[in-house]
Tab-separated table of C-alpha atoms in Angstrom:
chain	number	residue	atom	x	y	z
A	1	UNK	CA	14.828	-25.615	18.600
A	2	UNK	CA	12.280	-22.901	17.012
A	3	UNK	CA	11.690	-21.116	19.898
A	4	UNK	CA	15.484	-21.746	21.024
A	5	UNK	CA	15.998	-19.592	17.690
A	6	UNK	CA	13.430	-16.703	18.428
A	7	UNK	CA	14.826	-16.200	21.872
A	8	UNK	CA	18.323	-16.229	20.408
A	9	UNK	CA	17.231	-13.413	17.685
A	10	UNK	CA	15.047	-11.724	19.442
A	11	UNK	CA	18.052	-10.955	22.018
A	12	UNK	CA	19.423	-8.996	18.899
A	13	UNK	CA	16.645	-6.212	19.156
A	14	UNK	CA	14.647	-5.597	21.900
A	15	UNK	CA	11.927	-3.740	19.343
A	16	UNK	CA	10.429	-3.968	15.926
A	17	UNK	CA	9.604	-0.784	14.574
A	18	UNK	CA	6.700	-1.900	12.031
A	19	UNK	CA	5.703	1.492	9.325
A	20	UNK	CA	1.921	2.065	8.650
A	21	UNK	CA	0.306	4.515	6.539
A	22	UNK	CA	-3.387	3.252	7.819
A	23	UNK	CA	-4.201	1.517	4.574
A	24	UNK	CA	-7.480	-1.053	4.909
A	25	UNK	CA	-5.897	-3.943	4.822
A	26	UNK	CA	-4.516	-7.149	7.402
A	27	UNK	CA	-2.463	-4.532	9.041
A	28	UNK	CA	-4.860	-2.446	10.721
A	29	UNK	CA	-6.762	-5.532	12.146
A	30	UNK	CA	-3.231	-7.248	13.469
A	31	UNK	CA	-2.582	-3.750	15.335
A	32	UNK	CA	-6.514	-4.221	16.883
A	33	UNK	CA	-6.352	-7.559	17.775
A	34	UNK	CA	-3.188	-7.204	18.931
A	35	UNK	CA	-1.341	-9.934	16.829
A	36	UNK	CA	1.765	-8.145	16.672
A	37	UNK	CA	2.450	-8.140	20.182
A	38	UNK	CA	1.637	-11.746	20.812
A	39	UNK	CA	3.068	-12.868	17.698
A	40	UNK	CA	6.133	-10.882	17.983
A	41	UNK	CA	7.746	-11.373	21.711
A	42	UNK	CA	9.570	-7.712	21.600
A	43	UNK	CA	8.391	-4.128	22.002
A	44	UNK	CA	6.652	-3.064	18.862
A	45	UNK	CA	6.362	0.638	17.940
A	46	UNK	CA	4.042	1.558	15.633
A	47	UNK	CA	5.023	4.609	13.127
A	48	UNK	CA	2.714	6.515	10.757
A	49	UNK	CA	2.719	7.915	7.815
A	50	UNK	CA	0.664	9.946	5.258
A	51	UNK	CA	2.850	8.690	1.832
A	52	UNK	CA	5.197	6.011	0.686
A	53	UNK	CA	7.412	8.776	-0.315
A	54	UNK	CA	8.111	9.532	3.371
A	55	UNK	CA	8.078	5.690	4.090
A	56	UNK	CA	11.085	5.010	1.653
A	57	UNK	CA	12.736	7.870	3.270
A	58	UNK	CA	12.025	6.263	6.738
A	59	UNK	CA	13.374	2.805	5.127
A	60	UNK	CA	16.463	4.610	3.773
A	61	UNK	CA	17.169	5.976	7.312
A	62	UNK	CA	17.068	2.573	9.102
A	63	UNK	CA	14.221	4.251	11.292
A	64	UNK	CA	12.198	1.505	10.663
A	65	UNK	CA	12.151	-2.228	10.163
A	66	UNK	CA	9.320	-3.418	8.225
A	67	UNK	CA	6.216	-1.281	6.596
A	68	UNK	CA	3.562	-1.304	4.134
A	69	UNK	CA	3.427	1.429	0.998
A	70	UNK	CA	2.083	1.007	-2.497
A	71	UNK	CA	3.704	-0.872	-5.593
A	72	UNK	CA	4.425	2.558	-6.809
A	73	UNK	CA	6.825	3.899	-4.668
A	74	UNK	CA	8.016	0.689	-4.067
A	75	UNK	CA	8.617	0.658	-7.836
A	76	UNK	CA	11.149	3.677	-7.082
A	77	UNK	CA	12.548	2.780	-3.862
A	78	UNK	CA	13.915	-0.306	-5.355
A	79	UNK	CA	14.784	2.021	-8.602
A	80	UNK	CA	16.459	4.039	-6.553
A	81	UNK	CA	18.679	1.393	-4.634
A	82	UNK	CA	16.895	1.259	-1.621
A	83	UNK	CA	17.929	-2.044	0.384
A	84	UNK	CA	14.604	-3.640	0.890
A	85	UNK	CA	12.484	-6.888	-0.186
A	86	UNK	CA	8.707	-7.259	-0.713
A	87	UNK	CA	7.471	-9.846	1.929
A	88	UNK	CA	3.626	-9.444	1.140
A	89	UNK	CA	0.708	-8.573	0.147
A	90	UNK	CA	-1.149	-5.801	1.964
A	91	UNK	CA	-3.545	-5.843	-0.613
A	92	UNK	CA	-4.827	-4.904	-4.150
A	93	UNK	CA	-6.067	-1.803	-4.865
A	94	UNK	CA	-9.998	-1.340	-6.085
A	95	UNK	CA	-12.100	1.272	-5.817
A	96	UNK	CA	-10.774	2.919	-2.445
A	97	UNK	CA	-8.082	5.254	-4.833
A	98	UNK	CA	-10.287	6.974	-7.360
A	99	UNK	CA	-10.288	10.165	-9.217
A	100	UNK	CA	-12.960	13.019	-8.163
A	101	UNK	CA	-14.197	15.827	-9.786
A	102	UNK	CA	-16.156	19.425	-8.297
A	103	UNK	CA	-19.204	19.052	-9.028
A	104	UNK	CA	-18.678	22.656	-9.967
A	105	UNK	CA	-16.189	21.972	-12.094
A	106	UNK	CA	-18.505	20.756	-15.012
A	107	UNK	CA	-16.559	17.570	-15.694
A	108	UNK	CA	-18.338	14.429	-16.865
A	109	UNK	CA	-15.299	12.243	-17.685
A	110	UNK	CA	-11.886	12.391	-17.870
A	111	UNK	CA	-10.609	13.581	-21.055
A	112	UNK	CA	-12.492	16.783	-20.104
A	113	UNK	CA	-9.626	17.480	-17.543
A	114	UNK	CA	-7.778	19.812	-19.844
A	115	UNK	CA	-6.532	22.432	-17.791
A	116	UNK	CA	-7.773	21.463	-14.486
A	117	UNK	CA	-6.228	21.675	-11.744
A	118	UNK	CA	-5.894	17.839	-9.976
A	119	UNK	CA	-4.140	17.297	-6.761
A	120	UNK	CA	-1.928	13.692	-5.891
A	121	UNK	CA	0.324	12.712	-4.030
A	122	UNK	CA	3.626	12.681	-6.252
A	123	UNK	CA	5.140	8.830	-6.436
A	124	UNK	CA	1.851	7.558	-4.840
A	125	UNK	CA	-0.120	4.509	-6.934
A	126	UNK	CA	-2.744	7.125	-7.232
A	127	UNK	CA	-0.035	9.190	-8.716
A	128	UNK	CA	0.513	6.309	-10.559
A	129	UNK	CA	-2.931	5.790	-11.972
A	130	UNK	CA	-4.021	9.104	-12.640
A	131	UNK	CA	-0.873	9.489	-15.053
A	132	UNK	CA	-2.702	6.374	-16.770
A	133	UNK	CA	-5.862	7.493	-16.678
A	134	UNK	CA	-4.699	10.663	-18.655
A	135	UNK	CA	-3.114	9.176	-21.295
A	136	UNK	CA	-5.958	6.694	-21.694
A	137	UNK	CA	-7.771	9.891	-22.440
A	138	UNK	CA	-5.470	11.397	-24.806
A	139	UNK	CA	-4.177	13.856	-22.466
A	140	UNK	CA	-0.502	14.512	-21.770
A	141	UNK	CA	0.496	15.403	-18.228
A	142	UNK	CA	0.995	18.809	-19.737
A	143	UNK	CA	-2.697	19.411	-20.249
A	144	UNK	CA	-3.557	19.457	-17.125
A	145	UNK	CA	-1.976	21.483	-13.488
A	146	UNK	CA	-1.048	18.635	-11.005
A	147	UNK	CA	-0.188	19.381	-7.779
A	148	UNK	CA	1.875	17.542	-5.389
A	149	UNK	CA	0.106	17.170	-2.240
A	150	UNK	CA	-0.446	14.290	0.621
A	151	UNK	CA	-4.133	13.501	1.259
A	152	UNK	CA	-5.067	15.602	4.281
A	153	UNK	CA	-3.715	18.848	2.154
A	154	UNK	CA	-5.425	17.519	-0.504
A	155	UNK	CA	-9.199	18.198	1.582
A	156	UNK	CA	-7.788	21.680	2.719
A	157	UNK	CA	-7.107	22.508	-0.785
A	158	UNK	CA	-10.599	21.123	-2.041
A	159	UNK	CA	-12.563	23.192	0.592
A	160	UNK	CA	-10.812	26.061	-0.292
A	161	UNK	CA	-11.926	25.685	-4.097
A	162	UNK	CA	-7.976	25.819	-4.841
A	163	UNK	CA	-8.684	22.678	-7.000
A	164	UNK	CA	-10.576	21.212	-9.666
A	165	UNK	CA	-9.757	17.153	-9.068
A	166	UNK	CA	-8.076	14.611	-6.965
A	167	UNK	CA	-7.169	11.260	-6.938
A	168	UNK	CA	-6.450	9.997	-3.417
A	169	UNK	CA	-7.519	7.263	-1.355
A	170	UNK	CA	-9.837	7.035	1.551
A	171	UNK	CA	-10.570	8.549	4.091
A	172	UNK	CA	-9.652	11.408	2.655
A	173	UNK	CA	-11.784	10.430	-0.787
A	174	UNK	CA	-14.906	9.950	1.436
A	175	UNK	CA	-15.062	13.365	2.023
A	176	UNK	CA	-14.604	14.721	-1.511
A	177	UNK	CA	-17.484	12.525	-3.037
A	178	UNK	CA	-19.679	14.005	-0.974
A	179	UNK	CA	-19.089	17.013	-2.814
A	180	UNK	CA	-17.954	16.060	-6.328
A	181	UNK	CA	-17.951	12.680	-8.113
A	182	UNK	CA	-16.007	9.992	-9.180
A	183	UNK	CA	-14.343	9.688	-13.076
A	184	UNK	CA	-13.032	6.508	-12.868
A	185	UNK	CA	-10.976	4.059	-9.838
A	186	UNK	CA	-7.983	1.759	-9.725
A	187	UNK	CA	-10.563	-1.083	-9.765
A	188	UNK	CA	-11.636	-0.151	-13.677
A	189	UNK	CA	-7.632	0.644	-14.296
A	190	UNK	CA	-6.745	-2.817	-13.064
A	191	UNK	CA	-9.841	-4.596	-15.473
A	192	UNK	CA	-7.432	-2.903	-17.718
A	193	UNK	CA	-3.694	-4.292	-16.957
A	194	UNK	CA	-3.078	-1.022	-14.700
A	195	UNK	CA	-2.437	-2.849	-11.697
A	196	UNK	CA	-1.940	-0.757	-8.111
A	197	UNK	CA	-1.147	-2.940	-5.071
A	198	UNK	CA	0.091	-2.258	-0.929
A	199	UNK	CA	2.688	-3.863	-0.559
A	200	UNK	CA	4.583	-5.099	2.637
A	201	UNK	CA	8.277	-4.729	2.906
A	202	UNK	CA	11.498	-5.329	4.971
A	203	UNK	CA	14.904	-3.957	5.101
A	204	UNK	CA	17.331	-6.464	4.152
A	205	UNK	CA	19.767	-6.098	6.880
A	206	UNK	CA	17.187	-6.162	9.385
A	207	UNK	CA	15.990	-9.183	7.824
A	208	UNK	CA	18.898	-10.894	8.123
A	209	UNK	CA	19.464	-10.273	11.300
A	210	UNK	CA	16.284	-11.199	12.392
A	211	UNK	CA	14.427	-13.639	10.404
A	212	UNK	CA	12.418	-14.944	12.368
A	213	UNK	CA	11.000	-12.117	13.343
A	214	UNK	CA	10.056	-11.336	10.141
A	215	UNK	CA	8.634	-14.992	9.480
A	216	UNK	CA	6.591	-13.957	12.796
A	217	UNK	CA	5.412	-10.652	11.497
A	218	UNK	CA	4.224	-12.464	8.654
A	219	UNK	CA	2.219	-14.722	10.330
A	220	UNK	CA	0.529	-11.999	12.302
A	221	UNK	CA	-0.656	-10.697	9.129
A	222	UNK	CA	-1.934	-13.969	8.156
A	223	UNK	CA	-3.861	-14.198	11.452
A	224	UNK	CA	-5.271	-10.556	10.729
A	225	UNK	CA	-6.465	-12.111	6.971
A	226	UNK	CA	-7.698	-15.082	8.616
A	227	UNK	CA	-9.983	-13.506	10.679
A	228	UNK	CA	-11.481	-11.506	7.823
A	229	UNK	CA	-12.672	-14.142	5.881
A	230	UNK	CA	-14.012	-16.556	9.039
A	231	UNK	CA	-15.435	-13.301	10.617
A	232	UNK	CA	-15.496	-10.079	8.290
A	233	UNK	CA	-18.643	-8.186	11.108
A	234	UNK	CA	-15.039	-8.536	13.515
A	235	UNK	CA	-12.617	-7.326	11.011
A	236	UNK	CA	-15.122	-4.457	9.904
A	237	UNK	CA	-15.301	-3.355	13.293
A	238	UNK	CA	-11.227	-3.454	14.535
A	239	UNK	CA	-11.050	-0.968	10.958
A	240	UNK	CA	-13.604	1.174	12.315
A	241	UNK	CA	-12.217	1.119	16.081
A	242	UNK	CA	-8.637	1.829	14.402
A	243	UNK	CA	-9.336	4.491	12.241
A	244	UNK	CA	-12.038	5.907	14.447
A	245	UNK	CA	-15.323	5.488	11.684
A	246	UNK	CA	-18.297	4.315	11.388
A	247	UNK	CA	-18.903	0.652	10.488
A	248	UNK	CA	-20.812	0.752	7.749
A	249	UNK	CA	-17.734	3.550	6.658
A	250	UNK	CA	-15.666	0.733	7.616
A	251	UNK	CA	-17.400	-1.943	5.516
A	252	UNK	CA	-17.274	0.646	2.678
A	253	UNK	CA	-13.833	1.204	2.281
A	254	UNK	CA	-12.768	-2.544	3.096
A	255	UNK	CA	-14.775	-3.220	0.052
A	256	UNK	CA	-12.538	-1.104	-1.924
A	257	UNK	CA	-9.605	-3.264	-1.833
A	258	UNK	CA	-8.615	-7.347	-2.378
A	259	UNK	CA	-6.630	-8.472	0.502
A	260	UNK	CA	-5.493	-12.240	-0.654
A	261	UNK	CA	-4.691	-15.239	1.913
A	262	UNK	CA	-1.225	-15.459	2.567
A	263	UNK	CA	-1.440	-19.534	0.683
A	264	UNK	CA	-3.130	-17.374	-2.208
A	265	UNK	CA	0.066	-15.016	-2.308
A	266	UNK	CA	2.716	-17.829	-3.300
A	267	UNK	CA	0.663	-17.995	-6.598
A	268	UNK	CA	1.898	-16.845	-10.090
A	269	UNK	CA	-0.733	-13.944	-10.237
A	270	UNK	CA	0.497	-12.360	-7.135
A	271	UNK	CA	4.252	-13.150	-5.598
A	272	UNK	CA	5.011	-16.053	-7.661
A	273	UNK	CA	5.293	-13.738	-10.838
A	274	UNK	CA	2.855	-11.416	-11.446
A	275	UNK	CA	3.624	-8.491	-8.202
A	276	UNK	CA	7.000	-8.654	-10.029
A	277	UNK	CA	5.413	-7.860	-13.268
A	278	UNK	CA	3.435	-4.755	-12.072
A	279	UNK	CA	6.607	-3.505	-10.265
A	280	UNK	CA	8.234	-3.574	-13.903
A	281	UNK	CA	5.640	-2.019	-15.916
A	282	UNK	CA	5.162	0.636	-13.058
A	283	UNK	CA	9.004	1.669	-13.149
A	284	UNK	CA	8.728	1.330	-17.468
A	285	UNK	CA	5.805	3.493	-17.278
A	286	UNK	CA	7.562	6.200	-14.759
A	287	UNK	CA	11.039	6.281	-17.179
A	288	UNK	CA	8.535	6.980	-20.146
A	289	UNK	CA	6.570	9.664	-18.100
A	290	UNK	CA	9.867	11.244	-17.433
A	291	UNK	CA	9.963	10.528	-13.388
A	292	UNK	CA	12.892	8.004	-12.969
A	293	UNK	CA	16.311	7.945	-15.266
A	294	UNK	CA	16.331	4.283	-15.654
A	295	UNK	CA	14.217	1.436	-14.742
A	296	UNK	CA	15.468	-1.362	-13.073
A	297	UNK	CA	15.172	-4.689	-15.508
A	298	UNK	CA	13.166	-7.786	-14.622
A	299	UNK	CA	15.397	-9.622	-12.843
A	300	UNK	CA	16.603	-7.068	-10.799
A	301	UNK	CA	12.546	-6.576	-9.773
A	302	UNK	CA	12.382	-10.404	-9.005
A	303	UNK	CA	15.712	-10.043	-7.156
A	304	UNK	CA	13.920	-7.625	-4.433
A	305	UNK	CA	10.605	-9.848	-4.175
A	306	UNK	CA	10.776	-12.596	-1.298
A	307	UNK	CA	8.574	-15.382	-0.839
A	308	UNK	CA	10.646	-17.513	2.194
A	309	UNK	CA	9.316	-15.722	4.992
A	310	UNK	CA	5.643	-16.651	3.769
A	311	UNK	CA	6.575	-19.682	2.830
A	312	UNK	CA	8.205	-20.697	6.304
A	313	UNK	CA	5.111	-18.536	8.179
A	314	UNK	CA	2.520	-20.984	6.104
A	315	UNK	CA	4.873	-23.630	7.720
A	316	UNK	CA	4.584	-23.576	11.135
């Protein structure tokens, strides 16, 4: 009767158009190890993307299905009425999103940022966490220039000596560190309650439409975490092969972020409660800042986060 179903749905679109923005998590090994494909049963068309910004645009459009961006401008896309559910987990941010300094720049921590010039990518969770980091320090946004760029402007700008600081993710913050160094991460942030997560979401109607190819899509992530933890020296190199780096680059940035086993997920730190939690404080903390009219309340937050395609994926 299953597969009855899946042929039956999978009649309704002949291809899944999954969003990526090359983050180190179960994504980039499903697209290796090709568990999309055999998971899936339809064409599968893989689009990129350099911010979440431009994936909640793409998610707004219909011009994609399903996609991973961070709890930040997920936080917002939600805010802003966008149709769409968490599903998942990509993974919680660590150390891979940090803030770096010139060396030049004669900065030794991060209250000394006072009219510096730092570079992010506007309604990014590095956005996100450098707005926290700030006020940790006593600074307002005002006391320092930001600049709204996406991470491969970000290293023109840096080479150029156009600016002082960044906080961006890798690969992008693998080049600036060898040139500057690092303030502070989202990894000390979140030993502080300032969580930052990827998160994976679907459009509503699509999902719908076509559950079980979202239950399926799930489970191909789950494969992709699987094979991490029973094999990380495989998982290490599909990131490399994907993202076209070194291993022991590879092994370096994977170390920068928690990815958590889809069984792990359904518990009340991540999607049970706690995902809906950082969502909440994320959209509180952008009305305060000034970036978002309203935020959405609790309920509406636990309203857009959906734990029955993981639950039937764990399932069968």
């Amino acid at each position: 009767m299953a597969e009855m179903n899946q042929k039956s749905e999978n009649k309704k679109v002949k291809e899944i158009k999954i969003g990526t923005m090359d983050l180190v998590n179960p994504d980039l090994v499903a697209r290796k190890e090709k568990y999309y494909e055999k998971q899936l049963g339809v064409k599968v068309k893989i689009v990129k993307f350099d911010s979440g910004k431009d994936v909640n645009t793409a998610l707004a459009a219909g011009s994609i299905d399903v996609s991973e961006l961070g709890s930040n401008p997920t936080a917002l896309g939600i805010g802003n009425g966008l149709n769409y559910d968490v599903i998942y987990i990509g993974d919680i941010i660590g150390s891979a999103e940090s803030l770096v300094v010139k060396n030049n720049a004669n900065v030794n921590s991060v209250s000394q940022l006072k009219g510096k010039k730092i570079a992010v990518p506007f309604a990014s969770t590095s956005h996100y966490s450098l707005l926290n980091a700030l006020k940790q320090a006593g600074l307002k946004e005002s006391d320092v220039k930001l600049l709204d760029l996406e991470p491969n402007d970000i290293h023109a700008a840096w080479k150029r000596g156009d600016i002082d600081a960044a906080y961006v993710w890798y690969p992008v913050l693998n080049n600036l560190v060898k040139d500057g160094k690092i303030l502070t991460g989202s990894d000390k942030l979140a030993k502080q309650g300032i969580i930052t997560a990827d998160l994976v979401v679907a459009r509503r109607d699509f999902a719908k439409s076509n559950k079980n190819l979202v239950v399926r899509y799930i489970k191909a992530l789950n494969q992709a975490n699987d094979l991490d933890q029973k094999n990380k020296e495989q998982s290490i190199k599909d990131i490399a092969e994907i993202l076209n780096i070194s291993e022991s680059d590879a092994k370096f940035q994977r170390n920068g972020f928690e990815w958590i086993d889809g069984k792990k997920q359904l518990r009340k730190e991540y999607l049970g409660e706690n995902i809906v939690n950082v969502l909440k404080n994320t959209a509180d903390f952008l009305k305060e800042q000034g970036s978002i009219k309203k935020s959405p309340t609790l309920k509406e937050y636990k309203d857009h986060v959906q734990t029955k395609y993981l639950k039937e994926a764990l399932e069968k």
